[in-house]
mmCIF file with all atom_site columns, C-alpha atoms in Angstrom:
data_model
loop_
_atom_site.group_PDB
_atom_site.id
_atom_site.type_symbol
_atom_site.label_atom_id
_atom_site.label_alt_id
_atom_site.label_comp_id
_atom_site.label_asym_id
_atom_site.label_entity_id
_atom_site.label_seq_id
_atom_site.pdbx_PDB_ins_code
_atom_site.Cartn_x
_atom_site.Cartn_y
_atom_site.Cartn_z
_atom_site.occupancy
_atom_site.B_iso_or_equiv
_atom_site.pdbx_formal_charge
_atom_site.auth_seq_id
_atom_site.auth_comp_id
_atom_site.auth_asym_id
_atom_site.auth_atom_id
_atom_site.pdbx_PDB_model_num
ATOM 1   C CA . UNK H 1 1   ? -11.647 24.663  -11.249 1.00 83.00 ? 1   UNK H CA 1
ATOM 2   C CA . UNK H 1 2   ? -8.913  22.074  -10.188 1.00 96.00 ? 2   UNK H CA 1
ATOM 3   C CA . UNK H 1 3   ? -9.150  18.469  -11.442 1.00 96.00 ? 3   UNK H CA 1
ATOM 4   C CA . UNK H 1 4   ? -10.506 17.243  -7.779  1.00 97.00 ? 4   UNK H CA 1
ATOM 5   C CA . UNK H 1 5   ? -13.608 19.322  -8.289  1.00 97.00 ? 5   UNK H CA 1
ATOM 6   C CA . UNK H 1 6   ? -13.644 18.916  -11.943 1.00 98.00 ? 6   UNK H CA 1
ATOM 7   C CA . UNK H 1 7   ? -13.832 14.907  -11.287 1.00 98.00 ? 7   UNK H CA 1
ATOM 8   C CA . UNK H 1 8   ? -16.006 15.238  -8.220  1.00 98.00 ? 8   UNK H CA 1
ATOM 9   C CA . UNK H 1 9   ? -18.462 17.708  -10.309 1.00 98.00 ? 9   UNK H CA 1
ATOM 10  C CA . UNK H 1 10  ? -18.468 14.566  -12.979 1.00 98.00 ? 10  UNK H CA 1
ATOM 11  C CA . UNK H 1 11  ? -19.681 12.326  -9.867  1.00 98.00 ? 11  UNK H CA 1
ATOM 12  C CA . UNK H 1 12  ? -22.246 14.485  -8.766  1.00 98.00 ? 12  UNK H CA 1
ATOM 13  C CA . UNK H 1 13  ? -23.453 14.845  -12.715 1.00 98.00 ? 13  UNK H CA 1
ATOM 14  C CA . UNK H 1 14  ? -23.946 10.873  -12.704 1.00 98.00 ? 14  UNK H CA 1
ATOM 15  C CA . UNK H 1 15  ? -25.693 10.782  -9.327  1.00 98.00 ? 15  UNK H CA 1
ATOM 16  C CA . UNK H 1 16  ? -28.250 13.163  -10.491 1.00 97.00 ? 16  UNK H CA 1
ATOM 17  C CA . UNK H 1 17  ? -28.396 11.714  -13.943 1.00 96.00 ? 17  UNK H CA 1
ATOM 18  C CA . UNK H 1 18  ? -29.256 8.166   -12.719 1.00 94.00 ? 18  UNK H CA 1
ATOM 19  C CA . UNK H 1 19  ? -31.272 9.000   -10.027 1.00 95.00 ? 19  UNK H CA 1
ATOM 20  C CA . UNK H 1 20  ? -33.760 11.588  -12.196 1.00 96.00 ? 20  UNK H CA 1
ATOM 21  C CA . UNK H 1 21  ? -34.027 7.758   -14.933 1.00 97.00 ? 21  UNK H CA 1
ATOM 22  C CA . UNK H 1 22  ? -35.112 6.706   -11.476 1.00 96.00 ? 22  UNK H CA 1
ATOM 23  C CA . UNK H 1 23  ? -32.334 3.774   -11.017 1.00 97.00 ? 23  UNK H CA 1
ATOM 24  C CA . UNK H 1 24  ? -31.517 4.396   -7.758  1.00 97.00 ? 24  UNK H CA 1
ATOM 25  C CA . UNK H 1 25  ? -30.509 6.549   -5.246  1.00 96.00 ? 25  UNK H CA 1
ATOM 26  C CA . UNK H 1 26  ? -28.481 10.189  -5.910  1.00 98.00 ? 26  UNK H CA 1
ATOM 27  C CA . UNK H 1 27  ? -25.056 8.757   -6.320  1.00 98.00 ? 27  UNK H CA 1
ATOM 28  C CA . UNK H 1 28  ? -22.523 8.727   -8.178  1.00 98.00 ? 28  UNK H CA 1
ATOM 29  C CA . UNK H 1 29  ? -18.867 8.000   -8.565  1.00 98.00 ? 29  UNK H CA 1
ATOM 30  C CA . UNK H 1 30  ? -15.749 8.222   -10.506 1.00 98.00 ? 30  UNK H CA 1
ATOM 31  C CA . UNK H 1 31  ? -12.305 6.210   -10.652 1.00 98.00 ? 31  UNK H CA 1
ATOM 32  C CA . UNK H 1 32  ? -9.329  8.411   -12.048 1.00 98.00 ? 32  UNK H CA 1
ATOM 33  C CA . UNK H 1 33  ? -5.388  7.314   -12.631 1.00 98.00 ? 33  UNK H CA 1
ATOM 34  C CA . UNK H 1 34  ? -3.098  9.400   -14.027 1.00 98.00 ? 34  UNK H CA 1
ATOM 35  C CA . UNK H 1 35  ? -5.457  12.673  -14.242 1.00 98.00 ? 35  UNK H CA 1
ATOM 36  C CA . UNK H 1 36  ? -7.660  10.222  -16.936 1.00 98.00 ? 36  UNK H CA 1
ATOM 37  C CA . UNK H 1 37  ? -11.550 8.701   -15.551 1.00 98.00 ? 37  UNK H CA 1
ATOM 38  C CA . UNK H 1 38  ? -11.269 4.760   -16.155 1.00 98.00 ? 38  UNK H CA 1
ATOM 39  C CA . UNK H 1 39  ? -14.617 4.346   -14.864 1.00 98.00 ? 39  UNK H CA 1
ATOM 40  C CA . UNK H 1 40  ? -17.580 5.631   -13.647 1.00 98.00 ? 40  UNK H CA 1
ATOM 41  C CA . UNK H 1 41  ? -20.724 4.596   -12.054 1.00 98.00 ? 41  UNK H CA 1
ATOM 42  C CA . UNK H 1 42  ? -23.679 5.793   -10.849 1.00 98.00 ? 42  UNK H CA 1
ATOM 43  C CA . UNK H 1 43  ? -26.617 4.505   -8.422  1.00 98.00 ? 43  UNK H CA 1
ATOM 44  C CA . UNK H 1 44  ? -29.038 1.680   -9.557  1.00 98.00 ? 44  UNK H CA 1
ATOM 45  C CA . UNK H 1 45  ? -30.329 0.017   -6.768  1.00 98.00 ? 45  UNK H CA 1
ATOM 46  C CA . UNK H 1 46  ? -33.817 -0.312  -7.704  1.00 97.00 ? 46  UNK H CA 1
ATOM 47  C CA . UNK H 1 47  ? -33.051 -0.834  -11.927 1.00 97.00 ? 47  UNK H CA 1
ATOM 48  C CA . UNK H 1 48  ? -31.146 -3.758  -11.157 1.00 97.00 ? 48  UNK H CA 1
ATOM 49  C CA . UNK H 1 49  ? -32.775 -4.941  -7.686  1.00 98.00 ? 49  UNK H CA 1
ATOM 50  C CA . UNK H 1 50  ? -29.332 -5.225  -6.527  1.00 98.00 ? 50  UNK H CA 1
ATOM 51  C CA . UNK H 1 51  ? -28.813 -3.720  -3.059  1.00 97.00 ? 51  UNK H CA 1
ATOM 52  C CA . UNK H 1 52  ? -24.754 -3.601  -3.706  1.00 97.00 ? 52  UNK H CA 1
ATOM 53  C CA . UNK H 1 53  ? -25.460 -2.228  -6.735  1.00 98.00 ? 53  UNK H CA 1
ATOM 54  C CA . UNK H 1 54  ? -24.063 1.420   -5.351  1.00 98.00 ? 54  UNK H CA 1
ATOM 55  C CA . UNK H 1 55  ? -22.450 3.939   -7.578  1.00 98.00 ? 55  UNK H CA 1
ATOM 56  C CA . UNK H 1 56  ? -18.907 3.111   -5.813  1.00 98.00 ? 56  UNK H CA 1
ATOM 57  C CA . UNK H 1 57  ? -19.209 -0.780  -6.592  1.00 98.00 ? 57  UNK H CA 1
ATOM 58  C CA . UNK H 1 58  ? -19.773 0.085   -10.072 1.00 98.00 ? 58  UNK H CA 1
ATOM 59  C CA . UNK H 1 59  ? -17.195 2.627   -10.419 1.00 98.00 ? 59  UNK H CA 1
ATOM 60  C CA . UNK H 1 60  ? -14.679 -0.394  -8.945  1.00 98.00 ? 60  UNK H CA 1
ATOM 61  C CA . UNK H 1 61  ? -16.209 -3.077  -10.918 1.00 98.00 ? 61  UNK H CA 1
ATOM 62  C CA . UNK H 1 62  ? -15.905 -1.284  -14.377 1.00 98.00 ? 62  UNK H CA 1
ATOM 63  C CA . UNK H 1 63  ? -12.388 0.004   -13.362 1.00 98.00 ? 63  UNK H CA 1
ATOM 64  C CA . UNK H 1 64  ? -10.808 -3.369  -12.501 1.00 98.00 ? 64  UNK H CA 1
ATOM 65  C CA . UNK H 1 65  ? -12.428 -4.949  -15.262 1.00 98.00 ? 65  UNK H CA 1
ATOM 66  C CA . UNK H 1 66  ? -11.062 -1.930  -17.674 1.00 97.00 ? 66  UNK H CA 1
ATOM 67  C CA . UNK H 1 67  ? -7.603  -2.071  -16.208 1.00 97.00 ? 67  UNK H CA 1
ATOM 68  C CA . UNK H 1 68  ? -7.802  -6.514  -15.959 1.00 97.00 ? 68  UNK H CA 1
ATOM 69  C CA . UNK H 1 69  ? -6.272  -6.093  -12.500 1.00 97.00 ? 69  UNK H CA 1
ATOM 70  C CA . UNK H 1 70  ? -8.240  -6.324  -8.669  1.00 96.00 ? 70  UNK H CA 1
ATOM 71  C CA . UNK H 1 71  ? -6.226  -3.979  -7.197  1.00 97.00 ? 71  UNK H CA 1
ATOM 72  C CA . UNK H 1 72  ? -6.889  -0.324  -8.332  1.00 98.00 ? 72  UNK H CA 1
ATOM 73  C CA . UNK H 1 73  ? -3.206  1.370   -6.628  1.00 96.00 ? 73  UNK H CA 1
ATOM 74  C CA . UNK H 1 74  ? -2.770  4.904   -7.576  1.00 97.00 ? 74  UNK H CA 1
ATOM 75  C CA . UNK H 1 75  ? -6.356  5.853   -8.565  1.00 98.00 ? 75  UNK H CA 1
ATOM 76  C CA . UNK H 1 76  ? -8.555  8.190   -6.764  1.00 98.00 ? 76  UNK H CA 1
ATOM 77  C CA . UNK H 1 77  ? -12.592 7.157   -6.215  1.00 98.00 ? 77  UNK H CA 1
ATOM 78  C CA . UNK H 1 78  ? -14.310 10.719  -6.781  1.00 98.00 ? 78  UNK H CA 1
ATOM 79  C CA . UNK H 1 79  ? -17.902 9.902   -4.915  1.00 98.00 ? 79  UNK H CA 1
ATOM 80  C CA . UNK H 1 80  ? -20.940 12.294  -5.094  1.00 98.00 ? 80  UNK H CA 1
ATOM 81  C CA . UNK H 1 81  ? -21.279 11.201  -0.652  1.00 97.00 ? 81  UNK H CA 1
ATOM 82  C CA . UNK H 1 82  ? -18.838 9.629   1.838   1.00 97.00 ? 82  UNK H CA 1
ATOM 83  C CA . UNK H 1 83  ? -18.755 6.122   0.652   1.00 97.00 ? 83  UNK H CA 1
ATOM 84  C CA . UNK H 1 84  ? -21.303 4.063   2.793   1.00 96.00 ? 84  UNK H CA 1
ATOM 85  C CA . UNK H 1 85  ? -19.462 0.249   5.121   1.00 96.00 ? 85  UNK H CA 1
ATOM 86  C CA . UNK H 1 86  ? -19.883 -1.538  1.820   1.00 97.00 ? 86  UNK H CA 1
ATOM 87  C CA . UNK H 1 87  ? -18.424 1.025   -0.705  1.00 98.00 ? 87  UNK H CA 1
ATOM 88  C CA . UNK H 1 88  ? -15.583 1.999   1.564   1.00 97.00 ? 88  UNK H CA 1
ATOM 89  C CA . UNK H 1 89  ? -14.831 -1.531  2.252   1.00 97.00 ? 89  UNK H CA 1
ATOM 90  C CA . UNK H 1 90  ? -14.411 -1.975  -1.139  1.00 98.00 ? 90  UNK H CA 1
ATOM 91  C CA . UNK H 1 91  ? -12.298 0.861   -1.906  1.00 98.00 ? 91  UNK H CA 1
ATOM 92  C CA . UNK H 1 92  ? -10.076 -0.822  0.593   1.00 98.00 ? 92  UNK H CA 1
ATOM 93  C CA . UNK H 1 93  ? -10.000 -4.113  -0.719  1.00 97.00 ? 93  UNK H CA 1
ATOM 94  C CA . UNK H 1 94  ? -9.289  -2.726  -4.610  1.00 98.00 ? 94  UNK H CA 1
ATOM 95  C CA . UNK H 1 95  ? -6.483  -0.597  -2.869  1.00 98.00 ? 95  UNK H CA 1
ATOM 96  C CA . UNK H 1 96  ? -7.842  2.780   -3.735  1.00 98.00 ? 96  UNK H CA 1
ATOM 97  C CA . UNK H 1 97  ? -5.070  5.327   -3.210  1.00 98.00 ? 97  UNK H CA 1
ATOM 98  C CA . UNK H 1 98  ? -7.468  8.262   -2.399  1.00 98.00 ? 98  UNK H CA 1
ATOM 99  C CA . UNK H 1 99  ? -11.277 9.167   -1.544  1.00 98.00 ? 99  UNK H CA 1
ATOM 100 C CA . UNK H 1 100 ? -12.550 12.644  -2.281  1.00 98.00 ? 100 UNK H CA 1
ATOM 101 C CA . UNK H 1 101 ? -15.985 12.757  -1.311  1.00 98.00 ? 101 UNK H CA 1
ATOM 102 C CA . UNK H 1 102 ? -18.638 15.755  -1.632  1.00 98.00 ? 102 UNK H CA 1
ATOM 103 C CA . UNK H 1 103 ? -21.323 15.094  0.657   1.00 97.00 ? 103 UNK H CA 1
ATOM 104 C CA . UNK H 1 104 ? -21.012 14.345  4.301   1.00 96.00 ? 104 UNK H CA 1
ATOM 105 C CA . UNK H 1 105 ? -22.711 10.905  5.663   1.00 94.00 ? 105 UNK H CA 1
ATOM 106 C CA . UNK H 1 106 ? -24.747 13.289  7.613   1.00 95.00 ? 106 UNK H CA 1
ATOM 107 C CA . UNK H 1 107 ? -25.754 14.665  4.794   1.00 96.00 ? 107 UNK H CA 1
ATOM 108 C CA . UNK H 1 108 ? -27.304 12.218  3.184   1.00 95.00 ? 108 UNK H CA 1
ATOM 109 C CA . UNK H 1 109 ? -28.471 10.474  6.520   1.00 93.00 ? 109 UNK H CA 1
ATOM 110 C CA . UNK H 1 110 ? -30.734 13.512  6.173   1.00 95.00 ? 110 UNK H CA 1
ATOM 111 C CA . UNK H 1 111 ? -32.814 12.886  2.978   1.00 94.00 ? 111 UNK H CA 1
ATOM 112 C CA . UNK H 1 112 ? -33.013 8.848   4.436   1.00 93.00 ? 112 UNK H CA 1
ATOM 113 C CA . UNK H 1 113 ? -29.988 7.054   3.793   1.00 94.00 ? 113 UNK H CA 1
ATOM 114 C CA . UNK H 1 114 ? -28.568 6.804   6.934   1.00 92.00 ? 114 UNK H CA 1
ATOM 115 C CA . UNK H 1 115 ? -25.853 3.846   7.405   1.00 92.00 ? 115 UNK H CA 1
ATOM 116 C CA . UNK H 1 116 ? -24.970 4.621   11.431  1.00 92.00 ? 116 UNK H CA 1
ATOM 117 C CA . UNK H 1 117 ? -27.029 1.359   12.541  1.00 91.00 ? 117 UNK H CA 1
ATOM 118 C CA . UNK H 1 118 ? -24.432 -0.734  9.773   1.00 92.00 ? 118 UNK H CA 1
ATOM 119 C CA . UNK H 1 119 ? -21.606 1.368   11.199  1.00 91.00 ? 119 UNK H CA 1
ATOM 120 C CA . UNK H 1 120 ? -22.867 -0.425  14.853  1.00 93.00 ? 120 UNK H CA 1
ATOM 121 C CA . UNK H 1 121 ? -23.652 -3.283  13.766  1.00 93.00 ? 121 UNK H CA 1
ATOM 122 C CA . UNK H 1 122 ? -20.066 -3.801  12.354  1.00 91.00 ? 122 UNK H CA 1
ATOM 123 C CA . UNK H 1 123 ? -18.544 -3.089  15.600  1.00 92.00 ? 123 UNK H CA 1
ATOM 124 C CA . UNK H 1 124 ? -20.442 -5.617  17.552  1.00 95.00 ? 124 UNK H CA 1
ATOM 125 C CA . UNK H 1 125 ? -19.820 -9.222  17.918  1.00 94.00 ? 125 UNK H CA 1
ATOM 126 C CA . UNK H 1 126 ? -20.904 -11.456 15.733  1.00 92.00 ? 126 UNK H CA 1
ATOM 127 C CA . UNK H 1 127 ? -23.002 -12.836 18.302  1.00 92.00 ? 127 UNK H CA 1
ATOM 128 C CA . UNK H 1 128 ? -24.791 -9.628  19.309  1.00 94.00 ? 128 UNK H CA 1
ATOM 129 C CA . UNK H 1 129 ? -25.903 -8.175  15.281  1.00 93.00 ? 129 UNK H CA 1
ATOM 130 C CA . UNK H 1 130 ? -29.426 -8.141  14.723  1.00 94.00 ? 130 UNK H CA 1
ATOM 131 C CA . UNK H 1 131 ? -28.920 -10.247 11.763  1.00 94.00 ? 131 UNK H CA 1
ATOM 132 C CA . UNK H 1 132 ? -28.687 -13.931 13.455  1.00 95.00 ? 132 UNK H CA 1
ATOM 133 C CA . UNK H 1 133 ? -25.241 -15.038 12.616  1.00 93.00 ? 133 UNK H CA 1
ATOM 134 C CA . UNK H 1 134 ? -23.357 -19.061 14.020  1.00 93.00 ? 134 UNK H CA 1
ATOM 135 C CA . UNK H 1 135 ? -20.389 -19.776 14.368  1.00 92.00 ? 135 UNK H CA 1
ATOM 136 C CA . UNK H 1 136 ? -20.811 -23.830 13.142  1.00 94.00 ? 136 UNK H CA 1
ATOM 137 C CA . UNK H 1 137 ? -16.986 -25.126 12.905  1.00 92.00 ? 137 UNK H CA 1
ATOM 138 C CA . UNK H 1 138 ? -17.296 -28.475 10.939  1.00 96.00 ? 138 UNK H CA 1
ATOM 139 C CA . UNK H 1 139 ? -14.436 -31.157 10.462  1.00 96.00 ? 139 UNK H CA 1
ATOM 140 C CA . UNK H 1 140 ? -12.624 -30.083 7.283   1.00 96.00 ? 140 UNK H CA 1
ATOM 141 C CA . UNK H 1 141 ? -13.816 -26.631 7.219   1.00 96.00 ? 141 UNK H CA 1
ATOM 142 C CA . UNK H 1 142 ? -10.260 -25.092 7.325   1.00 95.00 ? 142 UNK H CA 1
ATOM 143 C CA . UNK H 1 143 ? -8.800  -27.429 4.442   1.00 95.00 ? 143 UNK H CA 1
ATOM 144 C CA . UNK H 1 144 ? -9.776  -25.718 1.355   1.00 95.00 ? 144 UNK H CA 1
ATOM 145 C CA . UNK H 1 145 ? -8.105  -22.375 3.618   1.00 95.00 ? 145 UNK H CA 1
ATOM 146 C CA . UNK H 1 146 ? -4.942  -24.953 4.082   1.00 95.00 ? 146 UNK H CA 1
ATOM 147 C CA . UNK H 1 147 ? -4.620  -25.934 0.591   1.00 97.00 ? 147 UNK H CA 1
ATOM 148 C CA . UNK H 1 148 ? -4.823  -22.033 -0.684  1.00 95.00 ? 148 UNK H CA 1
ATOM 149 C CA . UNK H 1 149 ? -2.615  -21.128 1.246   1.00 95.00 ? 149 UNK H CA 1
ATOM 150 C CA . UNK H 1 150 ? 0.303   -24.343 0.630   1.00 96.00 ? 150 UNK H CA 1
ATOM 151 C CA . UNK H 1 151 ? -0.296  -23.974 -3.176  1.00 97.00 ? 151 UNK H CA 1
ATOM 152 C CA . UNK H 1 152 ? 2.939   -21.529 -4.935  1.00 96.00 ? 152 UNK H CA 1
ATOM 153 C CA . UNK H 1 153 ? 0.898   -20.801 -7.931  1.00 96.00 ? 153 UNK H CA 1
ATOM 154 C CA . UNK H 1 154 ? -1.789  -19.281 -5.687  1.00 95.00 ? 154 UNK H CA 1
ATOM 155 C CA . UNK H 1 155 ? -2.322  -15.159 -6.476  1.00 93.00 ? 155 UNK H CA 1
ATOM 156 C CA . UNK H 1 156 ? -2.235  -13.411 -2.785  1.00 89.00 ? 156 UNK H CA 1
ATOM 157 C CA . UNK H 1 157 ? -5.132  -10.418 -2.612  1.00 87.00 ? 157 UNK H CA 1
#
């Protein structure tokens, strides 16, 4: 077996292992560097009543705290399913090198986790979600983003 499917089997292994302790949904994940897992994660939605509380977020959150860094360059995310808006989002923001993913968003759209209405939602306007969202511009608003961005010692992300 090469080490892709060796580190997506691992991610598949955690989705079913927290989803039979009934902690969420089947998913889980894996963060590799350097051929080693740094972190891994699993599902647990409903066991922490967290709904960003996916096996991807976990995976990220345990690697960046592992590694004391926010930006995960040159690691792979192994995922059980393609990485729902949220999860991919924030394989972008940790600067994920790769994704490997074994199960298609169709897939699992099949057994009821379906994520095309957030993929819609995202391309709409603010002003046109279903989720009532704003825009309130107040005076001073913009100078906490003004000072950031003035102040040398601040750390870019």
């Amino acid at each position: 077996m090469n080490p892709d499917d060796q580190f997506l089997a691992r991610a598949i292994e955690l989705a079913g292992l927290g989803s039979e302790r009934g902690e969420g949904g089947p998913f889980g994940a894996v963060i590799v560097r350097d051929g080693k897992i740094i972190a891994e994660g699993w599902n647990r939605v409903v066991a922490s009543h967290d709904p960003t509380a996916h096996a991807e977020i976990s995976a990220i959150r345990s690697a960046c705290a592992g590694s004391n860094d926010f930006h995960l360059q040159g690691c792979t995310l192994y995922a059980s399913s393609e990485p729902c808006p949220m999860c991919l989002s924030a394989a972008y923001w940790a600067r994920l090198e790769r994704i490997v993913f074994a199960n298609s968003r169709a897939e699992a759209a099949a057994i009821g986790f379906c994520d095309d209405e957030l993929y819609s939602e995202l391309n709409r306007h603010h002003s046109a979600r279903s989720i009532v969202m704003e825009h309130h511009p107040l005076p001073g608003a913009l100078d906490p983003l003004k000072r950031w961005a003035a102040n040398p010692a601040r750390i870019p992300y």
